[in-house]
mmCIF file of C-alpha atoms in Angstrom:
data_model
loop_
_atom_site.group_PDB
_atom_site.id
_atom_site.type_symbol
_atom_site.label_atom_id
_atom_site.label_comp_id
_atom_site.label_asym_id
_atom_site.label_seq_id
_atom_site.Cartn_x
_atom_site.Cartn_y
_atom_site.Cartn_z
ATOM 1 C CA TRP K 9 -9.975 -9.010 0.793
ATOM 2 C CA ASP K 10 -11.970 -8.286 -2.352
ATOM 3 C CA LYS K 11 -10.145 -4.878 -2.625
ATOM 4 C CA LEU K 12 -6.340 -5.941 -2.739
ATOM 5 C CA GLU K 13 -6.109 -5.893 -6.421
ATOM 6 C CA TRP K 14 -7.442 -2.465 -6.758
ATOM 7 C CA TYR K 15 -4.925 -1.191 -3.651
ATOM 8 C CA ARG K 16 -2.300 -3.093 -5.740
ATOM 9 C CA SER K 17 -3.126 -1.234 -8.993
ATOM 10 C CA LEU K 18 -2.697 2.019 -7.207
ATOM 11 C CA GLY K 19 0.575 1.132 -5.685
ATOM 12 C CA VAL K 20 -0.579 1.153 -1.762
ATOM 13 C CA ARG K 21 2.426 -0.312 -0.013
ATOM 14 C CA GLU K 22 0.636 -1.608 2.750
ATOM 15 C CA VAL K 23 -3.098 -2.598 3.750
ATOM 16 C CA TRP K 24 -4.617 -3.178 6.954
ATOM 17 C CA ILE K 25 -7.733 -5.056 7.445
ATOM 18 C CA ILE K 26 -9.287 -4.994 11.087
ATOM 19 C CA GLU K 27 -11.699 -7.904 11.567
ATOM 20 C CA VAL K 28 -14.886 -6.274 13.017
ATOM 21 C CA GLU K 29 -15.770 -9.135 15.891
ATOM 22 C CA SER K 30 -12.193 -10.101 16.917
ATOM 23 C CA ARG K 31 -10.215 -6.958 16.027
ATOM 24 C CA ARG K 32 -7.511 -8.997 14.651
ATOM 25 C CA PRO K 33 -5.220 -7.185 12.487
ATOM 26 C CA VAL K 34 -4.218 -8.514 9.291
ATOM 27 C CA LEU K 35 -1.733 -6.446 7.457
ATOM 28 C CA PHE K 36 -0.522 -7.137 3.617
ATOM 29 C CA GLY K 37 2.745 -5.539 2.477
ATOM 30 C CA LEU K 38 3.314 -5.222 -1.421
ATOM 31 C CA SER K 39 6.424 -7.087 -2.550
ATOM 32 C CA ASP K 40 7.456 -7.892 -5.933
ATOM 33 C CA GLY K 41 4.008 -6.657 -7.147
ATOM 34 C CA GLU K 42 1.919 -8.983 -4.877
ATOM 35 C CA TYR K 43 0.544 -8.503 -1.585
ATOM 36 C CA ARG K 44 2.033 -10.883 1.194
ATOM 37 C CA GLU K 45 0.297 -11.229 4.521
ATOM 38 C CA THR K 46 2.668 -10.155 7.625
ATOM 39 C CA VAL K 47 2.976 -12.530 10.019
ATOM 40 C CA ALA K 48 2.537 -11.943 13.610
ATOM 41 C CA GLU K 49 5.680 -12.022 15.898
ATOM 42 C CA GLY K 50 6.019 -12.670 19.536
ATOM 43 C CA ARG K 51 2.906 -12.126 21.852
ATOM 44 C CA GLY K 52 0.821 -11.717 18.651
ATOM 45 C CA TRP K 53 2.095 -8.201 17.520
ATOM 46 C CA VAL K 54 2.011 -7.592 13.743
ATOM 47 C CA ARG K 55 4.600 -5.070 12.754
ATOM 48 C CA SER K 56 3.816 -2.448 9.849
ATOM 49 C CA ARG K 57 6.550 -2.377 7.245
ATOM 50 C CA VAL K 58 5.559 1.098 6.178
ATOM 51 C CA LEU K 59 5.032 2.786 9.603
ATOM 52 C CA PRO K 60 6.650 2.717 12.869
ATOM 53 C CA VAL K 61 3.743 1.033 14.406
ATOM 54 C CA GLU K 62 2.786 -2.681 15.649
ATOM 55 C CA LEU K 63 -0.996 -3.882 16.105
ATOM 56 C CA ARG K 64 -2.445 -6.921 17.783
ATOM 57 C CA ALA K 65 -6.022 -8.187 19.319
ATOM 58 C CA ALA K 66 -6.156 -8.429 22.743
ATOM 59 C CA LYS K 67 -8.932 -8.902 25.485
ATOM 60 C CA THR K 68 -9.673 -5.975 27.896
ATOM 61 C CA GLY K 69 -12.471 -6.415 30.393
ATOM 62 C CA GLY K 70 -13.979 -9.420 28.442
ATOM 63 C CA ARG K 71 -14.156 -7.639 25.090
ATOM 64 C CA ALA K 72 -12.061 -7.482 22.202
ATOM 65 C CA VAL K 73 -9.656 -4.696 21.561
ATOM 66 C CA LEU K 74 -7.217 -3.497 19.039
ATOM 67 C CA GLU K 75 -3.888 -2.407 20.551
ATOM 68 C CA ILE K 76 -1.516 -0.388 18.620
ATOM 69 C CA ARG K 77 1.998 0.854 19.793
ATOM 70 C CA ARG K 78 5.347 2.515 18.633
ATOM 71 C CA THR K 79 7.459 -0.402 17.294
ATOM 72 C CA GLY K 80 9.742 -1.577 19.991
ATOM 73 C CA SER K 81 7.522 -0.024 22.867
ATOM 74 C CA ARG K 82 6.870 -2.148 25.831
ATOM 75 C CA ARG K 83 3.077 -0.738 26.197
ATOM 76 C CA ALA K 84 0.202 -0.189 24.051
ATOM 77 C CA ALA K 85 -0.321 3.275 23.090
ATOM 78 C CA TYR K 86 -4.053 3.038 22.041
ATOM 79 C CA ARG K 87 -6.607 0.671 22.388
ATOM 80 C CA LEU K 88 -9.637 0.801 20.078
#
C-alpha cells in the first residue's frame, strides 16, 4: 500500500485496491487525516463511503471474480 501517503496528500477520500489473484477488494477511507481500512459487512460485502456501491470477492466457475453492486441491492450488477 505504498501510495496511500501520496493519495492522502492529495485529499483522496477513498482508495480502492483490488488484489490481483483473489480479486479481494480492500477499501481505505480517509478519516481525521489518516486512512482506515473499511471492514467487510455481512456476506463479505465492503461498502464504499464515497460512492453508492459495495464490492466483494466471489468464485464463479472455479475462478475468482470481483462483484460490484449498488448499496442495498440484492444482486451483483457487475462481475469482473
